[in-house]
XYZ file of C-alpha atoms in Angstrom:
747
model
C 165.340 6.290 185.420
C 168.044 8.082 183.473
C 167.051 11.442 184.943
C 167.205 10.012 188.475
C 170.651 8.616 187.772
C 171.699 11.971 186.330
C 170.340 13.901 189.322
C 172.228 11.669 191.759
C 175.427 11.618 189.728
C 176.090 15.239 188.742
C 179.416 16.395 190.164
C 180.102 19.860 188.816
C 183.833 20.461 188.961
C 184.546 24.073 189.936
C 188.077 25.430 190.216
C 189.873 28.555 191.388
C 190.635 31.311 188.933
C 193.862 31.239 187.005
C 195.578 28.781 184.702
C 196.465 25.247 185.676
C 200.051 24.754 186.763
C 202.400 22.761 184.598
C 201.559 19.070 184.708
C 203.702 15.930 184.457
C 203.944 14.249 181.079
C 201.612 11.475 182.220
C 198.747 13.935 182.338
C 196.677 14.947 179.326
C 194.946 18.268 178.808
C 191.976 18.733 176.555
C 189.987 21.844 175.608
C 186.470 21.341 174.252
C 184.247 23.971 172.629
C 180.583 23.618 171.785
C 177.701 25.605 170.322
C 179.824 28.158 168.449
C 177.574 27.524 165.429
C 179.723 29.494 163.019
C 179.376 32.783 164.914
C 182.839 33.864 163.801
C 182.242 37.604 163.443
C 179.709 40.408 163.405
C 178.610 41.431 159.897
C 178.309 45.147 160.659
C 180.494 45.968 157.636
C 181.661 49.175 159.333
C 184.134 50.710 156.924
C 183.891 47.649 154.701
C 185.150 45.265 157.380
C 183.716 42.676 159.753
C 183.842 43.082 163.519
C 184.914 40.415 166.038
C 182.287 38.307 167.782
C 182.602 36.542 171.122
C 184.392 33.740 169.307
C 187.446 35.971 168.840
C 188.175 36.034 172.576
C 187.291 32.345 172.936
C 189.658 31.534 170.074
C 192.509 33.269 171.882
C 191.802 31.363 175.117
C 191.810 28.069 173.200
C 195.125 28.958 171.563
C 196.724 30.034 174.844
C 195.717 26.782 176.548
C 198.141 24.832 174.330
C 195.993 21.775 174.973
C 194.521 19.330 172.488
C 191.596 21.486 171.341
C 188.485 19.965 169.743
C 184.995 21.184 168.860
C 181.978 18.919 169.334
C 180.220 20.004 166.126
C 179.038 23.011 164.168
C 182.093 25.247 164.666
C 182.038 26.329 161.006
C 178.303 25.948 160.321
C 175.049 27.899 160.695
C 176.177 31.507 160.736
C 176.165 33.555 157.570
C 179.834 34.502 157.665
C 180.900 30.878 158.091
C 178.568 29.746 155.305
C 179.836 32.539 153.056
C 183.454 31.583 153.705
C 182.696 27.888 153.136
C 181.523 28.710 149.624
C 183.960 31.530 148.750
C 187.097 31.006 150.840
C 187.233 27.627 152.625
C 190.978 27.998 153.143
C 190.316 30.995 155.407
C 188.144 28.800 157.652
C 190.869 26.166 157.808
C 193.537 28.740 158.704
C 191.268 30.178 161.410
C 190.794 26.718 162.931
C 194.524 25.984 162.839
C 195.474 29.423 164.178
C 193.008 29.038 167.060
C 194.766 25.878 168.171
C 192.189 23.276 167.116
C 193.497 19.794 166.397
C 190.184 18.153 165.477
C 186.627 19.181 164.631
C 183.940 16.592 165.291
C 181.361 16.418 162.502
C 177.933 17.343 163.875
C 174.450 17.429 162.398
C 174.851 21.079 161.371
C 178.033 20.195 159.460
C 176.252 17.452 157.527
C 173.439 19.901 156.752
C 175.807 22.227 154.876
C 175.662 22.008 151.068
C 177.784 18.972 150.294
C 180.162 20.692 147.901
C 180.925 23.395 150.458
C 181.279 20.936 153.342
C 183.676 18.650 151.456
C 185.959 21.474 150.359
C 186.089 22.831 153.940
C 186.971 19.393 155.322
C 189.693 18.962 152.722
C 191.200 22.347 153.575
C 191.077 21.509 157.286
C 193.080 18.320 156.727
C 195.591 20.265 154.651
C 196.122 22.493 157.715
C 196.449 19.502 160.097
C 192.974 19.885 161.608
C 191.097 16.584 161.405
C 187.322 16.458 160.811
C 186.125 13.243 162.511
C 182.950 11.215 161.940
C 183.424 7.709 163.318
C 180.086 6.090 162.414
C 179.552 7.742 159.025
C 179.492 5.433 155.999
C 179.355 6.337 152.291
C 178.350 4.499 149.163
C 179.965 5.150 145.784
C 177.859 8.286 145.129
C 179.104 9.941 148.320
C 182.632 8.600 148.594
C 184.108 12.134 148.555
C 182.524 12.705 151.982
C 184.217 9.741 153.651
C 187.474 10.547 151.888
C 187.389 14.067 153.390
C 186.708 13.055 157.010
C 188.570 10.733 159.357
C 187.031 7.767 161.171
C 189.049 8.506 164.322
C 192.336 10.069 165.346
C 195.110 9.785 167.927
C 196.531 13.171 168.910
C 199.197 13.510 171.612
C 198.288 10.092 172.963
C 194.519 10.792 173.079
C 192.222 8.700 170.887
C 189.328 10.816 169.569
C 186.009 9.313 168.444
C 182.930 11.253 167.212
C 179.517 9.758 166.442
C 176.126 10.960 165.239
C 172.739 9.599 166.384
C 170.973 7.107 164.140
C 168.341 9.658 163.045
C 170.838 12.393 162.136
C 170.426 11.928 158.383
C 166.669 12.443 158.658
C 167.369 15.945 159.969
C 169.384 17.157 156.979
C 168.328 17.764 153.386
C 167.825 14.894 150.955
C 170.762 15.961 148.806
C 173.043 16.226 151.835
C 171.978 12.773 153.080
C 172.226 11.090 149.673
C 174.585 8.115 149.708
C 175.289 8.296 153.438
C 174.447 5.888 156.247
C 175.250 5.632 159.947
C 176.432 2.752 162.092
C 174.962 2.335 165.546
C 176.789 4.945 167.692
C 177.336 2.550 170.621
C 178.875 -0.075 168.347
C 181.056 2.524 166.633
C 182.382 3.867 169.959
C 183.019 0.357 171.290
C 184.836 -0.663 168.105
C 187.051 2.434 168.101
C 187.756 2.098 171.837
C 188.829 -1.545 171.532
C 191.068 -0.649 168.596
C 192.701 2.172 170.593
C 193.262 -0.053 173.630
C 194.818 -2.758 171.432
C 197.356 -0.179 170.222
C 198.287 0.852 173.751
C 196.337 4.134 173.821
C 195.592 4.864 177.472
C 193.052 7.666 177.024
C 189.965 7.476 174.770
C 187.554 10.421 174.395
C 184.289 10.041 172.467
C 181.643 12.625 171.541
C 178.047 12.589 170.291
C 175.938 15.375 168.778
C 172.403 14.403 169.746
C 169.143 16.253 170.282
C 167.110 17.817 171.683
C 169.220 20.090 173.842
C 166.756 19.819 176.713
C 167.358 16.055 176.932
C 170.930 15.818 175.655
C 172.458 14.844 179.007
C 169.962 12.048 179.552
C 170.470 10.722 176.022
C 174.232 10.741 176.456
C 173.959 8.843 179.743
C 171.739 6.281 178.006
C 174.447 5.852 175.390
C 177.109 5.448 178.074
C 175.096 2.783 179.877
C 174.612 0.823 176.633
C 178.330 0.474 175.920
C 179.926 -2.952 176.533
C 182.409 -3.199 179.396
C 185.410 -3.614 177.079
C 184.323 -0.800 174.734
C 183.894 2.127 177.086
C 185.980 5.274 176.541
C 187.350 7.239 179.487
C 185.267 10.326 178.715
C 182.078 10.906 176.741
C 181.407 14.432 175.472
C 177.927 15.734 174.702
C 177.662 18.458 172.069
C 174.359 19.839 173.386
C 174.207 19.167 177.121
C 176.298 22.155 178.193
C 173.264 24.096 179.405
C 172.414 21.196 181.749
C 175.678 19.771 183.054
C 179.407 20.500 183.110
C 180.654 17.154 184.404
C 178.981 13.981 185.708
C 180.141 10.533 186.692
C 177.211 8.193 187.413
C 177.902 5.581 190.111
C 179.123 2.349 188.563
C 178.956 3.684 185.006
C 181.999 4.421 182.900
C 182.637 6.696 181.006
C 182.118 10.032 182.716
C 180.136 12.753 180.942
C 181.377 16.282 180.179
C 179.880 19.116 178.132
C 180.967 22.636 177.234
C 178.457 25.467 177.698
C 176.810 26.760 174.485
C 179.215 29.113 172.746
C 181.905 28.394 175.360
C 184.629 25.958 176.296
C 185.790 23.663 179.074
C 189.284 22.574 180.039
C 189.791 18.947 181.075
C 192.792 17.580 182.951
C 193.031 13.794 182.726
C 195.343 11.654 184.849
C 195.539 7.911 184.349
C 194.379 5.978 187.421
C 197.835 4.791 188.456
C 199.102 8.384 188.863
C 197.777 9.217 192.314
C 199.710 12.288 193.475
C 198.904 15.753 192.274
C 201.573 18.407 192.027
C 202.816 19.360 195.505
C 201.248 22.432 197.049
C 202.293 24.514 200.018
C 200.193 23.928 203.143
C 197.479 26.464 203.546
C 198.010 27.880 200.079
C 195.313 28.586 197.508
C 196.634 25.695 195.446
C 196.260 23.299 198.384
C 192.682 24.423 199.008
C 191.945 24.009 195.293
C 193.430 20.509 195.462
C 191.153 19.593 198.361
C 188.095 20.921 196.510
C 188.882 19.058 193.296
C 189.626 15.831 195.189
C 186.192 16.011 196.795
C 184.571 16.531 193.424
C 186.176 13.519 191.776
C 184.353 10.238 191.742
C 186.913 7.622 190.708
C 187.125 3.893 190.758
C 190.214 1.707 190.730
C 190.236 1.485 186.957
C 189.080 5.022 186.077
C 191.133 7.969 184.970
C 191.194 10.951 187.310
C 189.320 13.886 185.713
C 189.299 17.575 186.503
C 186.875 19.787 184.529
C 186.405 23.535 184.612
C 185.093 26.288 182.295
C 187.666 27.986 180.110
C 187.587 31.763 180.593
C 187.719 33.716 177.286
C 190.673 35.999 176.696
C 190.440 39.771 176.961
C 191.067 40.368 173.249
C 190.344 38.494 169.993
C 193.000 36.152 168.669
C 195.257 37.118 165.795
C 193.813 34.208 163.816
C 190.306 35.622 164.242
C 191.414 39.102 163.216
C 193.184 37.748 160.133
C 190.105 35.731 159.156
C 187.817 38.758 159.412
C 190.262 40.913 157.476
C 190.524 38.301 154.719
C 186.816 37.490 154.363
C 185.398 40.904 155.307
C 185.945 42.853 152.063
C 184.325 40.242 149.826
C 181.504 39.636 152.317
C 180.736 43.333 152.664
C 181.007 43.889 148.918
C 178.348 41.217 148.438
C 176.022 42.176 151.281
C 176.547 45.788 152.356
C 174.361 47.159 149.565
C 170.809 48.216 150.470
C 168.072 45.736 149.624
C 165.685 46.884 146.911
C 162.587 46.556 149.102
C 164.291 47.407 152.386
C 163.198 51.036 152.751
C 162.251 52.044 156.303
C 159.803 54.727 157.353
C 159.550 53.944 161.068
C 162.047 52.921 163.774
C 163.139 49.315 163.260
C 164.626 46.926 165.825
C 165.555 43.267 166.154
C 162.073 41.988 166.984
C 160.572 43.847 164.014
C 163.126 42.199 161.733
C 162.500 38.776 163.293
C 158.753 39.197 162.734
C 159.445 40.134 159.120
C 161.733 37.116 158.676
C 159.117 34.784 160.164
C 156.479 36.190 157.811
C 158.813 35.744 154.825
C 159.555 32.138 155.831
C 155.848 31.460 156.282
C 155.171 32.732 152.772
C 158.097 30.800 151.273
C 156.707 27.452 152.457
C 153.017 28.435 152.077
C 152.263 28.033 155.756
C 149.588 29.982 157.585
C 151.525 30.519 160.810
C 155.219 30.886 161.644
C 156.755 30.183 165.061
C 160.241 31.324 166.053
C 161.949 31.788 169.391
C 162.656 35.379 170.338
C 166.283 34.446 171.029
C 166.791 33.818 167.290
C 167.532 37.532 166.803
C 170.259 39.697 168.298
C 168.327 42.026 170.650
C 170.988 44.726 170.202
C 170.328 45.011 166.472
C 169.705 48.371 164.864
C 170.106 48.935 161.108
C 173.334 50.676 160.124
C 171.272 53.138 158.084
C 167.979 54.083 159.826
C 166.260 54.588 156.467
C 167.036 51.250 154.810
C 168.025 47.638 155.433
C 171.115 46.111 153.874
C 171.859 42.435 153.527
C 174.608 42.820 156.138
C 171.940 44.055 158.582
C 170.044 40.806 158.074
C 173.208 38.773 158.705
C 173.931 40.808 161.836
C 170.413 40.479 163.264
C 169.953 36.774 162.435
C 173.279 35.091 163.244
C 171.977 31.540 162.626
C 170.554 30.673 159.225
C 168.141 28.057 160.531
C 166.381 25.744 158.019
C 162.588 25.958 157.970
C 160.442 22.924 158.800
C 156.674 22.562 158.441
C 153.959 20.456 160.073
C 150.193 20.170 160.272
C 149.035 20.952 163.817
C 145.676 21.195 165.540
C 144.112 24.514 166.412
C 144.236 23.577 170.076
C 148.015 22.946 169.865
C 148.471 26.249 168.046
C 146.416 28.199 170.574
C 148.638 26.970 173.411
C 151.817 28.053 171.596
C 150.390 31.526 170.957
C 150.287 32.062 174.733
C 154.012 31.344 175.234
C 155.840 34.666 175.865
C 159.168 33.158 174.735
C 157.838 32.460 171.255
C 157.058 34.881 168.457
C 153.983 33.487 166.709
C 153.219 35.264 163.442
C 149.671 34.779 162.179
C 147.996 33.333 165.268
C 146.716 34.430 168.635
C 145.005 32.439 171.362
C 141.591 32.621 169.634
C 142.271 33.733 166.055
C 144.372 32.710 163.062
C 145.074 35.477 160.568
C 142.129 37.429 161.934
C 139.656 34.542 161.674
C 138.255 32.500 164.567
C 140.553 29.616 165.494
C 139.039 26.147 165.085
C 140.412 23.973 167.931
C 139.802 20.676 166.121
C 140.936 21.854 162.669
C 144.489 21.575 161.339
C 146.819 24.397 160.322
C 150.064 24.380 158.370
C 152.783 25.844 160.585
C 156.409 26.728 159.841
C 159.203 26.877 162.404
C 162.989 26.791 162.567
C 164.811 23.478 162.912
C 166.115 24.416 166.361
C 162.563 24.471 167.745
C 161.387 21.492 165.672
C 164.193 19.414 167.201
C 163.160 20.315 170.738
C 165.268 23.420 171.339
C 164.291 25.387 174.457
C 161.694 22.632 175.061
C 159.243 25.134 173.533
C 157.337 22.861 171.134
C 155.915 19.651 172.617
C 156.260 16.386 170.755
C 153.460 15.338 168.435
C 153.700 17.219 165.116
C 155.697 15.502 162.353
C 158.086 18.195 161.185
C 159.474 18.063 157.656
C 162.334 20.228 156.438
C 161.687 22.283 153.295
C 164.751 22.136 151.116
C 166.666 25.362 150.425
C 164.430 27.508 152.635
C 165.963 29.120 155.707
C 164.991 31.938 158.033
C 167.553 34.377 156.688
C 167.429 33.406 153.030
C 163.637 33.808 152.998
C 163.907 37.368 154.282
C 166.715 38.260 151.888
C 164.719 36.904 148.952
C 161.623 38.849 149.988
C 163.439 42.150 150.509
C 165.719 41.905 147.490
C 163.658 40.180 144.801
C 160.052 39.414 145.627
C 158.765 42.647 147.111
C 155.780 42.716 149.492
C 155.424 39.532 151.526
C 152.106 37.730 150.876
C 149.750 37.719 153.833
C 147.621 34.599 154.433
C 144.998 36.862 156.004
C 144.282 38.011 152.420
C 143.816 34.450 151.159
C 140.576 32.477 150.910
C 140.028 30.008 153.736
C 137.773 27.029 153.035
C 136.201 25.207 155.972
C 134.028 22.091 155.789
C 132.081 20.937 158.843
C 130.233 17.670 158.198
C 128.438 15.808 160.963
C 126.042 12.891 161.287
C 123.997 11.928 164.310
C 121.744 8.925 164.828
C 118.724 8.686 167.146
C 116.817 5.610 168.229
C 114.188 4.916 170.873
C 111.619 2.192 171.536
C 108.938 1.198 173.992
C 107.534 -2.332 174.259
C 104.182 -2.851 176.013
C 102.718 -6.264 176.980
C 99.467 -6.181 178.987
C 97.573 -9.480 178.492
C 95.877 -8.976 181.880
C 94.442 -5.653 180.773
C 95.745 -3.898 183.858
C 94.858 -0.247 184.254
C 98.275 1.144 185.326
C 99.259 4.141 183.215
C 102.581 2.719 181.937
C 100.666 -0.313 180.569
C 98.120 1.783 178.685
C 100.624 3.003 176.105
C 101.235 1.628 172.637
C 104.474 -0.141 171.645
C 106.550 2.127 169.403
C 109.935 2.086 167.710
C 111.446 5.345 166.480
C 114.681 5.752 164.556
C 116.209 8.551 162.597
C 119.291 10.509 161.631
C 120.350 14.022 160.801
C 123.204 14.872 158.465
C 124.619 18.372 158.233
C 127.216 19.806 155.930
C 128.505 23.369 156.234
C 130.986 24.766 153.728
C 132.427 28.255 154.209
C 134.753 30.279 152.007
C 136.191 33.218 153.945
C 137.950 36.097 152.209
C 138.749 39.609 153.485
C 136.395 41.083 150.877
C 133.621 38.474 150.848
C 132.157 35.534 152.762
C 130.344 32.603 151.169
C 128.430 30.334 153.554
C 126.656 27.129 152.556
C 124.633 24.798 154.767
C 122.814 21.567 153.862
C 120.542 19.519 156.154
C 119.026 16.083 155.675
C 116.805 14.875 158.502
C 114.786 11.648 158.490
C 112.615 9.947 161.140
C 110.510 6.783 161.022
C 108.106 5.641 163.752
C 106.365 2.291 163.919
C 103.338 1.957 166.206
C 101.689 -1.373 167.056
C 98.063 -2.328 167.886
C 96.913 -1.207 165.409
C 100.137 -1.154 163.398
C 100.994 2.048 161.563
C 104.214 3.555 160.193
C 104.939 7.268 160.090
C 107.727 8.805 158.019
C 108.873 12.408 157.944
C 111.901 14.026 156.367
C 113.401 17.448 155.718
C 116.030 18.430 153.174
C 117.273 22.014 152.927
C 120.061 24.013 151.326
C 121.081 27.570 152.214
C 123.721 29.621 150.360
C 124.709 33.121 151.488
C 127.161 35.567 149.903
C 128.236 38.609 151.950
C 130.228 41.560 150.625
C 132.557 42.999 153.267
C 133.962 46.054 151.531
C 130.819 48.016 150.585
C 130.571 49.835 153.930
C 132.971 50.437 156.784
C 133.922 47.363 158.791
C 131.914 48.615 161.789
C 128.673 48.777 159.791
C 126.321 45.938 158.720
C 127.327 44.434 155.379
C 125.016 43.610 152.432
C 124.306 39.990 151.588
C 122.245 37.918 149.211
C 120.899 34.479 150.027
C 119.137 31.590 148.402
C 117.247 29.029 150.457
C 115.329 25.941 149.362
C 113.715 23.180 151.380
C 111.457 20.203 150.872
C 109.582 18.461 153.635
C 107.187 15.524 153.752
C 105.191 13.491 156.274
C 103.310 10.267 155.630
C 101.310 7.699 157.593
C 101.141 4.176 156.156
C 102.224 5.460 152.766
C 99.718 8.293 152.489
C 101.080 11.814 152.799
C 102.207 14.956 151.004
C 105.364 16.853 150.149
C 105.878 20.596 150.226
C 108.565 22.662 148.468
C 109.695 26.138 149.428
C 112.224 28.456 147.835
C 113.322 31.886 148.989
C 115.586 34.639 147.702
C 116.767 37.387 150.058
C 118.691 40.640 149.871
C 119.600 42.398 153.092
C 122.194 43.318 155.710
C 124.343 41.070 157.869
C 125.818 42.030 161.248
C 128.103 39.988 163.535
C 128.138 41.621 166.994
C 130.294 38.672 168.138
C 132.389 36.210 166.068
C 130.013 33.440 167.212
C 126.744 35.384 166.709
C 125.254 36.521 163.390
C 122.113 38.623 162.764
C 120.519 39.014 159.318
C 117.596 41.174 158.164
C 116.468 41.104 154.535
C 113.750 41.688 151.966
C 112.688 38.284 150.649
C 110.586 36.626 147.940
C 109.276 33.180 148.807
C 107.615 30.580 146.584
C 105.627 27.693 148.115
C 104.532 24.617 146.152
C 102.687 21.468 147.261
C 100.725 22.802 150.218
C 97.448 23.812 148.605
C 97.670 26.188 145.679
C 101.156 27.484 144.769
C 101.858 30.876 146.342
C 104.414 33.630 145.879
C 104.953 35.794 148.949
C 106.799 39.098 149.277
C 107.994 39.912 152.771
C 110.819 40.146 155.267
C 113.208 37.530 156.582
C 115.061 37.708 159.901
C 117.703 35.230 161.068
C 119.709 34.807 164.251
C 122.497 32.190 164.270
C 124.750 31.052 167.091
C 127.601 28.918 165.764
C 129.027 26.314 168.181
C 129.901 28.235 171.337
C 132.049 26.634 174.015
C 130.219 26.689 177.349
C 132.546 24.476 179.391
C 135.875 22.716 178.908
C 137.703 20.097 180.965
C 140.909 18.859 179.371
C 140.200 17.924 175.767
C 136.448 17.617 176.360
C 134.026 20.463 176.055
C 130.336 21.330 176.000
C 129.112 23.483 173.116
C 125.782 25.126 172.278
C 124.430 26.155 168.899
C 121.142 27.749 167.801
C 119.326 29.044 164.712
C 116.100 31.064 164.281
C 114.680 31.795 160.819
C 111.475 33.856 160.597
C 109.593 34.962 157.486
C 106.622 37.342 157.407
C 104.864 38.243 154.148
C 102.015 37.820 151.727
C 98.590 39.398 151.598
C 97.490 37.478 154.678
C 100.709 38.269 156.602
C 101.755 34.652 156.770
C 104.336 33.959 159.477
C 106.708 30.998 159.365
C 109.305 30.271 162.047
C 111.961 27.569 162.110
C 114.176 27.269 165.175
C 116.861 24.871 166.334
C 118.819 24.601 169.572
C 121.494 22.010 170.298
C 123.844 20.999 173.067
C 126.896 18.859 172.266
C 129.067 17.003 174.780
C 132.368 15.505 173.573
C 132.826 11.813 174.309
C 135.718 10.100 172.510
C 137.503 11.512 169.477
C 134.928 12.731 166.926
C 132.045 11.079 168.814
C 129.715 13.325 170.809
C 126.423 13.174 172.669
C 123.908 15.620 171.214
C 120.673 16.963 172.664
C 118.504 18.927 170.247
C 115.182 20.700 170.000
C 113.597 21.711 166.680
C 110.554 23.976 166.372
C 108.328 24.680 163.409
C 105.566 27.277 163.843
C 103.170 28.772 161.299
C 100.340 31.248 161.293
C 98.266 32.445 158.313
C 96.355 35.691 158.767
C 95.008 36.408 162.220
C 94.544 32.742 163.159
C 96.356 30.980 165.969
C 99.872 29.565 165.642
C 100.329 25.936 164.807
C 103.532 24.506 166.232
C 105.523 21.267 166.154
C 108.316 20.704 168.662
C 110.706 17.782 168.292
C 113.242 16.933 170.986
C 115.872 14.277 170.514
C 119.045 12.793 171.895
C 121.624 10.871 169.949
C 125.253 10.220 169.106
C 126.997 12.480 166.628
C 130.104 12.026 164.507
C 131.639 15.310 163.443
C 134.865 16.711 162.088
C 136.318 19.919 160.701
C 138.331 20.057 157.499
C 139.901 23.288 156.346
C 142.362 24.571 153.789
C 143.690 27.915 152.634
C 144.422 29.200 149.148
C 147.593 30.859 150.496
């Protein structure tokens, strides 16, 4: 509903080039920046100094506008230079803000996420330079009172009341230490309260702002907020900190306030005229100004009680501002002294670009939080990056390549979710491909620990669908992880070298019955059968430990069936219990050659009728070679010693064992449901009489709901001793199976 209202209400206000003409005193002019994210300079450290970023030219345009300039959040956050200055020289940040013409900085989520000590000292310095940090719905208990003392609840600047709110879940998206002692009022109530207070004091223009997420839905969320405001508590204009990529200006029919947003890393200029001022500045007929007036009039959607709004992008200046140059000159020497030195483990032997550094940073972040996969957006790195010295990386190179020091968040995700992300060309997925994770087959129904940056976890670029529960890892960021790895830790651990443990338990139940009643002794074939009831189950447990140098596979089976036959009544029981353990060495021969393995196998099987029966035991030890021509297909050939007990006289047989195993192979998939096949053949030949024993299994599994599946199975046992004929038993069954996959990694 909100999106439909947004689509019908968007009125993008374009304007001709050039500055606005001088306006009467009844008009107000406002400049709004958004998405600067602390990108205040380029840390190239050329000649021991910092270079201007795009903010330098934007800063000059803001200053030249001579309007009431505000930022919707994050102006002094994120980027390494801003974070460095916050800790080392907060006064330089305050002087930069003042010199750029800012009158107020709205506190956003990124500002709250800064280390509290740094954030508070920056806010205090800003107030000392007449730049107000504003957080209207932020509340503090005694342990955090310095925060609320450093920020303002609201402000009135040149007759404009300014209100800034955060969403109710903002504190859950910053670190525990940064959120300690803080709480948030409902943003709608806070805006309404501040608006009523401003109106009661005769303030004619009220502007409110919210820093909400995700960016892909920011406009819709802001419109929802606008619609929830009471009639007497609605400001004239509502700014969205993150909707600038979606909308410049919108005024939904019948809804006040209007919505405006600056583009990411840019600015907009807003001209506001109270409703009772109806005439614009005179323009000569046929002039460019008159045509511009006609265009802007057509783009305005006003009501009798609404202010008249004109919104347009603010064009950056041609050169950086003096304030920006002074800031870089003041902070540059200390920044470059701290970060221009080469990193101890940053030696380069091959050409190195931005994507290579981003991949390295993702791998370092993955290792820092002990995740198996890292996901970052390719836009997180400056594509123009090249190291200043082609033979080594300095800390300043890392700051230049990764302008935003994004916190790392982790979640447990399914293999199916991970496989879909690995196919997205806009994402850099380190450790996973569509069908493998760290070189091992991907398990669609298993879970994997994944790390990503907060921007993506919060819905940035709409790249990660909702579902995973992301949790921020304190004091771990994309850039800091890479710096730590290259300067202190050395080689980055690779989860492909770790041991992966996978447990696959399943249980299926089978039941069938036939009831025959033939008191008339009719001769029809269906009535000549005997009433029977058959029930049984099969439980399987497979545990695998997978390492680059060895593979340990374990499989246990417990199968039981009972059949009751009437007239005359008899009960038949049969069961099978087996355990197989196989250890394969992967580093003895080349990877393309079969690898040696050793295996132990033991089984016990019994059958009885009305309590009379026998039990047989069999144990086997094997030493041979294992080959996997396909990840789902395994062939084994070995020399074996087998011992049989309980079937006649005990026997020890020397011979050969051959096995062919097909692990669950997906035959068909529709949505989340799939059909899988599995098979196993185990043949032993040995002894003086050349005894041959064959066990075979084939199964077909169809997913139903969740872990429940329909299973069709066939099991064959065949035996021949000497030159006699084969004896064979074939069991076919159908049943319902419960199965799951549990896995973990030692990484």
